[in-house]
Amino acid sequence: MTVRVGVIGAGWIGMEHIRRLTDTITGARVTAVTDIDAARAEEAAAPVGARMLPDGAAVVAADDVDAVLVTSWGPTHAEHVLSAIAAGKPVFCEKPLATTAEDCLKIVEAETAHGRRLVQVGFMRRYDAGYRRMKQVIDSGRIGEPLIVHCAHRNPTVPESYTSHMAALDTAVHEVDVLRWLLDDEIVSTQVVTPRATSKRFAHLKDPQIMLFETAKGVRIDLEVFVNCQYGYDIQCEAVGEEGLVRLPDPASVGVRTTGQHSTEVLTDWVGRFADAFDTEFREWIAGIAAGDEPTGPSAWDGYAATVITAATVVALESGRVVATDLKPRPAFYGGAA
Ligand SMILES: NC(=O)c1ccc[n+]([C@@H]2O[C@H](COP(=O)([O-])OP(=O)(O)OC[C@H]3O[C@@H](n4cnc5c(N)ncnc54)[C@H](O)[C@@H]3O)[C@@H](O)[C@H]2O)c1
């Protein structure tokens, strides 16, 4: 079966995923595209032989669309996801699931009422080979019970439009999701401390930030978010357990020895770092739909948790306090207590 995908939002990542579904993944075909910018929709649709449709509702309703991909701006996600659930169609929504807890809960309620999982949220790190190996080690018990996790999320630079709140909402959101999954645990409180600011930032920005999370089981996570580190795009994660530790591998790179030095490359952009993870994420999503299975990736509940935890982290940054995340209990539909 070829899964026919309709795409809502043909911007940067929409175009990336259309290319991925067309050239990299087998078993999928993009049949419909919409964007509020008609020229963009046309530019995305024409090369892959897809129809251009007037809006998201038309994409969801189209007879030649089996599954919906939402890659529009964050505040528009909830509307499109809810309409896909109402039509009973699988929907992949790029992060965030929605920008408010209320909208996330509306999606959770609609999917629960439907009675079968339809929603997957685009947290691609769960598909990264290194994180997957880390999870296997943690789940096997080889390092004992996890106690502490040290993480860093570093970007070389960010544009002037990047705000201090985006450190939680757009950057740390990926660690929030992958750590909940790695530890099979929930984040119950968040705090942000700000060390001396780098002179390389735009003046309005608090950079770096150190985020401190506590989980329900008492694991402590420290996450350095440093988005003007200059030297590269660098993702670090080390889980310390009672009997050992497990560390995320750096991307494979040849060692170079020359003029008295031994060096390896550091990547400079996130696209290259997670390209394989994006491919695997879509390969598994499409294979699951073709097999008639429910999605196994990040759920609407995970999308809700990420939105609530990152919003609490913004409050923590502004207040300087430890902020409880106050998540609702996880419903049985999503696996019950974490
Ligand atoms: N998983 C990741 O690492 C990752 C990476 C990049 C972007 N994203 C997410 O993907 C989403 C899109 O990001 P982007 O960088 O492609 O942004 P973008 O601005 O390049 O593209 C968004 C597109 O959506 C269109 N659009 C907006 N509202 C619409 C609507 N209601 N109906 C149809 N089209 C609409 C815009 O015209 C634009 O072309 C964001 O939510 C972003 O957070 C996720």
Coordinates of C-alpha atoms and ligand atoms in Angstrom, one line a residue:
M1 CA 0.0 0.0 0.0
T2 CA 1.2 3.5 -0.8
V3 CA 0.3 5.9 1.9
R4 CA -1.0 9.2 0.4
V5 CA 0.0 12.2 2.5
G6 CA -1.5 15.6 2.5
V7 CA 0.8 18.4 3.8
I8 CA -0.4 21.6 5.6
G9 CA 2.4 24.2 5.6
A10 CA 5.1 24.2 2.9
G11 CA 7.7 26.3 4.7
W12 CA 11.2 25.1 5.6
I13 CA 10.5 21.9 7.4
G14 CA 7.4 21.1 5.2
M15 CA 9.6 21.2 2.1
E16 CA 12.2 19.0 3.9
H17 CA 9.6 16.4 4.8
I18 CA 8.0 16.5 1.3
R19 CA 11.5 15.8 -0.1
R20 CA 12.0 13.0 2.5
L21 CA 8.6 11.4 1.8
T22 CA 9.3 11.5 -2.0
D23 CA 13.0 10.7 -2.3
T24 CA 14.1 8.9 0.8
I25 CA 11.1 6.9 2.2
T26 CA 9.5 4.1 0.3
G27 CA 5.7 3.5 0.5
A28 CA 4.6 7.1 0.6
R29 CA 3.5 9.7 -1.9
V30 CA 2.6 13.4 -1.3
T31 CA -0.7 14.0 -3.0
A32 CA -1.9 17.3 -1.7
V33 CA -0.3 20.5 -0.3
T34 CA -1.6 23.7 1.1
D35 CA 0.0 26.9 2.5
I36 CA -1.5 30.3 3.3
D37 CA 1.2 31.5 0.9
A38 CA -0.2 30.0 -2.4
A39 CA 3.1 30.5 -4.2
R40 CA 4.9 28.3 -1.7
A41 CA 2.2 25.6 -1.9
E42 CA 2.6 25.6 -5.7
E43 CA 6.4 25.4 -5.5
A44 CA 6.1 22.5 -3.2
A45 CA 3.3 20.6 -4.9
A46 CA 4.2 20.9 -8.6
P47 CA 7.6 19.0 -8.5
V48 CA 6.0 16.0 -6.8
G49 CA 2.8 15.9 -8.8
A50 CA 0.6 16.8 -5.8
R51 CA -2.6 18.9 -5.9
M52 CA -2.6 22.4 -4.4
L53 CA -5.6 22.8 -2.1
P54 CA -7.0 26.0 -0.6
D55 CA -6.6 25.3 3.1
G56 CA -6.0 22.7 5.8
A57 CA -9.7 21.6 5.9
A58 CA -9.6 20.7 2.2
V59 CA -6.4 18.6 2.7
V60 CA -7.9 16.7 5.6
A61 CA -11.1 16.1 3.7
A62 CA -9.5 15.0 0.4
D63 CA -10.3 11.5 -0.8
D64 CA -6.7 11.0 -2.0
V65 CA -5.2 11.8 1.5
D66 CA -4.8 8.9 3.8
A67 CA -2.6 10.7 6.4
V68 CA -2.0 14.3 7.3
L69 CA 1.3 16.1 7.9
V70 CA 1.1 19.4 9.8
T71 CA 4.1 21.6 9.3
S72 CA 2.5 25.1 9.6
W73 CA 3.3 27.6 12.3
G74 CA 2.9 26.4 15.9
P75 CA -0.2 28.4 16.9
T76 CA -2.2 26.8 13.9
H77 CA -1.3 23.2 14.7
A78 CA -4.2 22.4 17.1
E79 CA -6.9 23.3 14.5
H80 CA -5.5 21.0 11.9
V81 CA -4.8 18.1 14.3
L82 CA -8.3 18.3 15.6
S83 CA -9.8 18.3 12.2
A84 CA -7.7 15.2 11.2
I85 CA -8.9 13.4 14.4
A86 CA -12.5 14.3 13.5
A87 CA -12.0 12.8 10.0
G88 CA -10.4 9.7 11.6
K89 CA -7.1 10.2 9.7
P90 CA -3.6 9.6 11.1
V91 CA -1.8 12.9 11.7
F92 CA 1.9 13.7 12.1
C93 CA 2.3 17.1 13.8
E94 CA 5.6 18.9 13.9
K95 CA 6.4 20.2 17.4
P96 CA 4.7 21.8 19.2
L97 CA 1.5 19.8 19.3
A98 CA -0.1 23.1 20.3
T99 CA 1.1 26.3 22.0
T100 CA -1.2 26.1 25.0
A101 CA -1.9 23.3 27.5
E102 CA -5.7 23.9 26.9
D103 CA -5.4 23.2 23.2
C104 CA -3.2 20.1 23.8
L105 CA -5.8 18.8 26.2
K106 CA -8.5 19.3 23.6
I107 CA -6.5 17.1 21.3
V108 CA -6.0 14.5 24.0
E109 CA -9.7 14.4 24.7
A110 CA -10.6 14.2 21.0
E111 CA -8.2 11.3 20.4
T112 CA -9.3 9.5 23.6
A113 CA -13.0 9.8 22.5
H114 CA -12.0 8.5 19.0
G115 CA -10.7 5.4 20.9
R116 CA -7.6 4.8 18.8
R117 CA -4.3 6.7 18.6
L118 CA -4.0 8.8 15.5
V119 CA -1.6 11.6 16.5
Q120 CA 2.2 11.5 16.4
V121 CA 4.3 14.6 17.4
G122 CA 7.6 15.4 15.6
F123 CA 10.1 14.8 18.4
M124 CA 12.7 13.2 16.2
R125 CA 15.4 12.6 18.8
R126 CA 13.7 9.4 19.9
Y127 CA 14.7 8.0 16.4
D128 CA 18.4 9.0 16.7
A129 CA 20.6 5.9 16.8
G130 CA 22.7 7.1 19.7
Y131 CA 19.7 8.0 21.9
R132 CA 18.2 4.6 21.1
R133 CA 21.3 2.8 22.2
M134 CA 21.3 4.9 25.4
K135 CA 17.7 3.8 26.1
Q136 CA 18.6 0.2 25.5
V137 CA 21.4 0.4 28.1
I138 CA 19.2 2.2 30.7
D139 CA 16.3 -0.2 30.2
S140 CA 18.6 -3.2 30.5
G141 CA 19.6 -2.2 34.0
R142 CA 23.3 -2.2 33.2
I143 CA 24.0 1.2 34.8
G144 CA 21.5 0.5 37.6
E145 CA 18.8 3.1 38.5
P146 CA 19.5 6.5 36.9
L147 CA 20.3 9.2 39.4
I148 CA 21.6 12.2 37.5
V149 CA 21.6 13.3 33.8
H150 CA 23.9 16.0 32.5
C151 CA 23.0 17.5 29.2
A152 CA 24.1 20.3 26.9
H153 CA 22.4 21.8 23.8
R154 CA 24.7 24.3 22.1
N155 CA 24.2 26.2 18.8
P156 CA 26.9 28.3 17.2
T157 CA 24.7 31.4 16.9
V158 CA 21.1 32.4 16.8
P159 CA 19.4 35.3 14.9
E160 CA 18.3 38.5 16.7
S161 CA 14.7 37.3 16.6
Y162 CA 15.5 34.5 19.0
T163 CA 14.3 35.4 22.5
S164 CA 15.2 34.2 26.0
H165 CA 11.9 32.2 26.2
M166 CA 12.8 30.3 23.0
A167 CA 15.6 28.6 24.9
A168 CA 12.9 26.6 26.7
L169 CA 10.1 26.6 24.1
D170 CA 12.1 25.8 20.9
T171 CA 15.5 24.5 22.1
A172 CA 15.2 22.6 25.4
V173 CA 11.8 21.2 24.3
H174 CA 13.8 18.4 22.5
E175 CA 15.6 17.4 25.7
V176 CA 12.4 17.6 27.6
D177 CA 10.8 15.0 25.3
V178 CA 13.8 12.7 24.9
L179 CA 14.6 12.7 28.6
R180 CA 11.0 11.8 29.6
W181 CA 11.3 8.9 27.2
L182 CA 14.8 7.8 28.1
L183 CA 14.1 7.7 31.8
D184 CA 10.4 6.6 31.5
D185 CA 9.8 9.2 34.1
E186 CA 8.0 12.5 34.4
I187 CA 9.4 16.0 35.0
V188 CA 7.8 17.5 38.1
S189 CA 9.7 20.7 38.6
T190 CA 11.9 23.1 36.7
Q191 CA 14.3 25.9 37.6
V192 CA 16.6 28.2 35.5
V193 CA 19.8 29.8 36.6
T194 CA 21.7 32.2 34.4
P195 CA 25.5 32.3 34.6
R196 CA 27.5 35.2 33.3
A197 CA 26.1 36.1 29.9
T198 CA 28.3 35.7 26.8
S199 CA 29.4 38.9 25.1
K200 CA 28.6 37.1 21.8
R201 CA 24.8 37.3 22.3
F202 CA 22.3 40.0 21.2
A203 CA 21.8 42.3 24.2
H204 CA 18.2 41.2 24.9
L205 CA 19.1 37.5 25.3
K206 CA 19.9 35.5 28.5
D207 CA 22.5 33.1 27.2
P208 CA 23.7 30.7 28.4
Q209 CA 20.9 29.3 30.6
I210 CA 21.2 26.3 33.0
M211 CA 17.9 24.4 33.4
L212 CA 17.4 22.1 36.3
F213 CA 14.7 19.5 36.2
E214 CA 13.5 17.1 38.8
T215 CA 11.6 13.9 37.9
A216 CA 8.9 12.0 39.8
K217 CA 11.5 9.4 40.8
G218 CA 13.9 12.1 42.0
V219 CA 16.3 12.1 39.1
R220 CA 18.1 15.4 38.8
I221 CA 18.8 16.7 35.2
D222 CA 21.0 19.7 34.5
L223 CA 20.7 21.1 30.9
E224 CA 23.0 23.8 29.6
V225 CA 21.3 25.7 26.8
F226 CA 24.0 27.9 25.1
V227 CA 22.9 29.1 21.7
N228 CA 25.9 31.4 20.9
C229 CA 28.7 29.0 21.7
Q230 CA 30.4 29.9 18.4
Y231 CA 32.2 26.5 17.9
G232 CA 29.4 24.2 16.6
Y233 CA 26.1 22.4 17.1
D234 CA 26.8 20.2 20.0
I235 CA 24.4 17.9 21.8
Q236 CA 25.6 16.1 24.9
C237 CA 23.8 13.8 27.2
E238 CA 25.2 11.6 30.0
A239 CA 23.1 9.5 32.4
V240 CA 24.7 8.5 35.7
G241 CA 23.3 5.5 37.4
E242 CA 24.0 3.5 40.6
E243 CA 26.4 1.2 38.8
G244 CA 27.7 3.1 35.8
L245 CA 27.0 5.7 33.3
V246 CA 25.9 5.9 29.6
R247 CA 26.8 8.7 27.3
L248 CA 25.3 9.8 24.0
P249 CA 28.0 9.2 21.2
D250 CA 29.2 12.1 19.2
P251 CA 28.4 11.8 15.4
A252 CA 30.9 9.6 13.6
S253 CA 33.8 11.6 12.3
V254 CA 37.3 10.7 11.0
G255 CA 40.2 11.7 13.1
V256 CA 42.7 14.0 11.3
R257 CA 46.4 14.3 12.3
T258 CA 48.3 17.2 10.8
T259 CA 50.8 19.8 11.8
G260 CA 51.1 18.6 15.4
Q261 CA 47.4 18.3 16.0
H262 CA 44.8 15.5 16.2
S263 CA 41.3 16.7 15.4
T264 CA 37.8 15.6 14.7
E265 CA 35.0 17.6 13.1
V266 CA 32.2 19.3 15.2
L267 CA 29.0 19.7 13.2
T268 CA 27.7 23.3 12.9
D269 CA 24.0 22.7 12.2
W270 CA 21.2 20.6 13.6
V271 CA 19.9 19.5 10.2
G272 CA 23.0 17.3 9.6
R273 CA 23.0 16.1 13.2
F274 CA 19.5 14.7 13.1
A275 CA 19.0 13.9 9.4
D276 CA 19.0 10.2 9.9
A277 CA 16.7 10.5 12.9
F278 CA 14.2 12.4 10.7
D279 CA 14.4 9.7 8.0
T280 CA 13.8 6.9 10.6
E281 CA 11.0 8.8 12.2
F282 CA 9.1 9.1 8.9
R283 CA 10.0 5.5 7.7
E284 CA 8.5 4.1 10.9
W285 CA 5.4 6.4 10.8
I286 CA 4.6 5.4 7.2
A287 CA 5.3 1.7 7.8
G288 CA 2.9 1.8 10.8
I289 CA 0.1 3.4 8.8
A290 CA 0.6 1.0 5.9
A291 CA 0.3 -1.9 8.3
G292 CA -2.8 -0.4 9.9
D293 CA -1.1 0.0 13.3
E294 CA -1.5 2.8 15.7
P295 CA 1.5 5.2 15.9
T296 CA 4.2 4.2 18.4
G297 CA 6.1 7.5 18.4
P298 CA 5.6 10.6 20.7
S299 CA 1.9 10.8 21.5
A300 CA -0.5 13.7 22.0
W301 CA 0.1 13.2 25.7
D302 CA 3.9 13.7 25.2
G303 CA 3.0 16.8 23.2
Y304 CA 0.9 18.1 26.1
A305 CA 3.7 17.3 28.6
A306 CA 6.3 19.1 26.5
T307 CA 4.2 22.2 26.2
V308 CA 3.4 22.4 29.9
I309 CA 7.0 21.7 31.0
T310 CA 8.5 24.2 28.7
A311 CA 5.9 26.9 29.7
A312 CA 6.7 26.2 33.3
T313 CA 10.4 26.7 32.5
V314 CA 9.7 30.1 31.0
V315 CA 7.9 31.0 34.3
A316 CA 11.0 29.7 36.2
L317 CA 13.3 31.9 34.1
E318 CA 11.2 35.0 34.7
S319 CA 10.7 34.3 38.4
G320 CA 14.0 32.8 39.5
R321 CA 11.9 30.2 41.4
V322 CA 11.6 26.4 41.3
V323 CA 8.3 25.9 39.5
A324 CA 6.1 22.8 39.8
T325 CA 5.0 21.5 36.4
D326 CA 1.6 20.4 37.7
L327 CA 0.9 18.0 34.9
K328 CA -2.4 16.2 35.0
P329 CA -2.2 12.5 35.7
R330 CA -1.5 10.5 32.5
P331 CA -4.7 8.8 31.3
A332 CA -4.8 5.0 30.9
F333 CA -5.3 5.6 27.2
Y334 CA -1.7 6.9 27.1
G335 CA -0.2 4.2 29.4
G336 CA -1.3 5.5 32.8
A337 CA 1.2 6.6 35.5
A338 CA 4.8 7.3 34.2
Ligands
LIG1 N1 11.4 18.8 14.8 C1 12.2 19.8 14.6 O1 13.3 19.8 15.0 C2 11.7 21.0 13.9 C3 12.6 21.8 13.1 C4 12.1 22.9 12.4 C5 10.7 23.3 12.6 N2 9.9 22.6 13.4 C6 8.5 23.0 13.6 O2 7.8 23.0 12.3 C7 6.9 24.0 12.2 C8 7.2 24.8 10.9 O3 8.5 25.4 11.0 P1 9.3 26.0 9.8 O4 10.7 26.2 10.2 O5 9.1 25.1 8.6 O6 8.5 27.4 9.6 P2 8.3 28.2 8.2 O7 7.8 29.6 8.7 O8 9.4 28.0 7.3 O9 7.0 27.4 7.5 C9 5.7 27.4 8.0 C10 4.8 27.5 6.8 O10 3.4 27.3 7.3 C11 2.6 28.2 6.5 N3 1.4 28.3 7.3 C12 1.2 29.0 8.5 N4 0.0 28.8 8.9 C13 -0.7 28.1 8.0 C14 -2.0 27.5 7.9 N5 -2.9 27.7 8.9 N6 -2.3 26.7 6.9 C15 -1.4 26.5 5.9 N7 -0.1 26.9 5.9 C16 0.2 27.7 7.0 C17 3.5 29.4 6.3 O11 3.0 30.2 5.3 C18 4.8 28.8 6.1 O12 5.0 28.6 4.7 C19 7.0 24.8 13.5 O13 6.0 24.4 14.4 C20 8.4 24.4 14.0 O14 8.5 24.5 15.5 C21 10.3 21.4 14.0

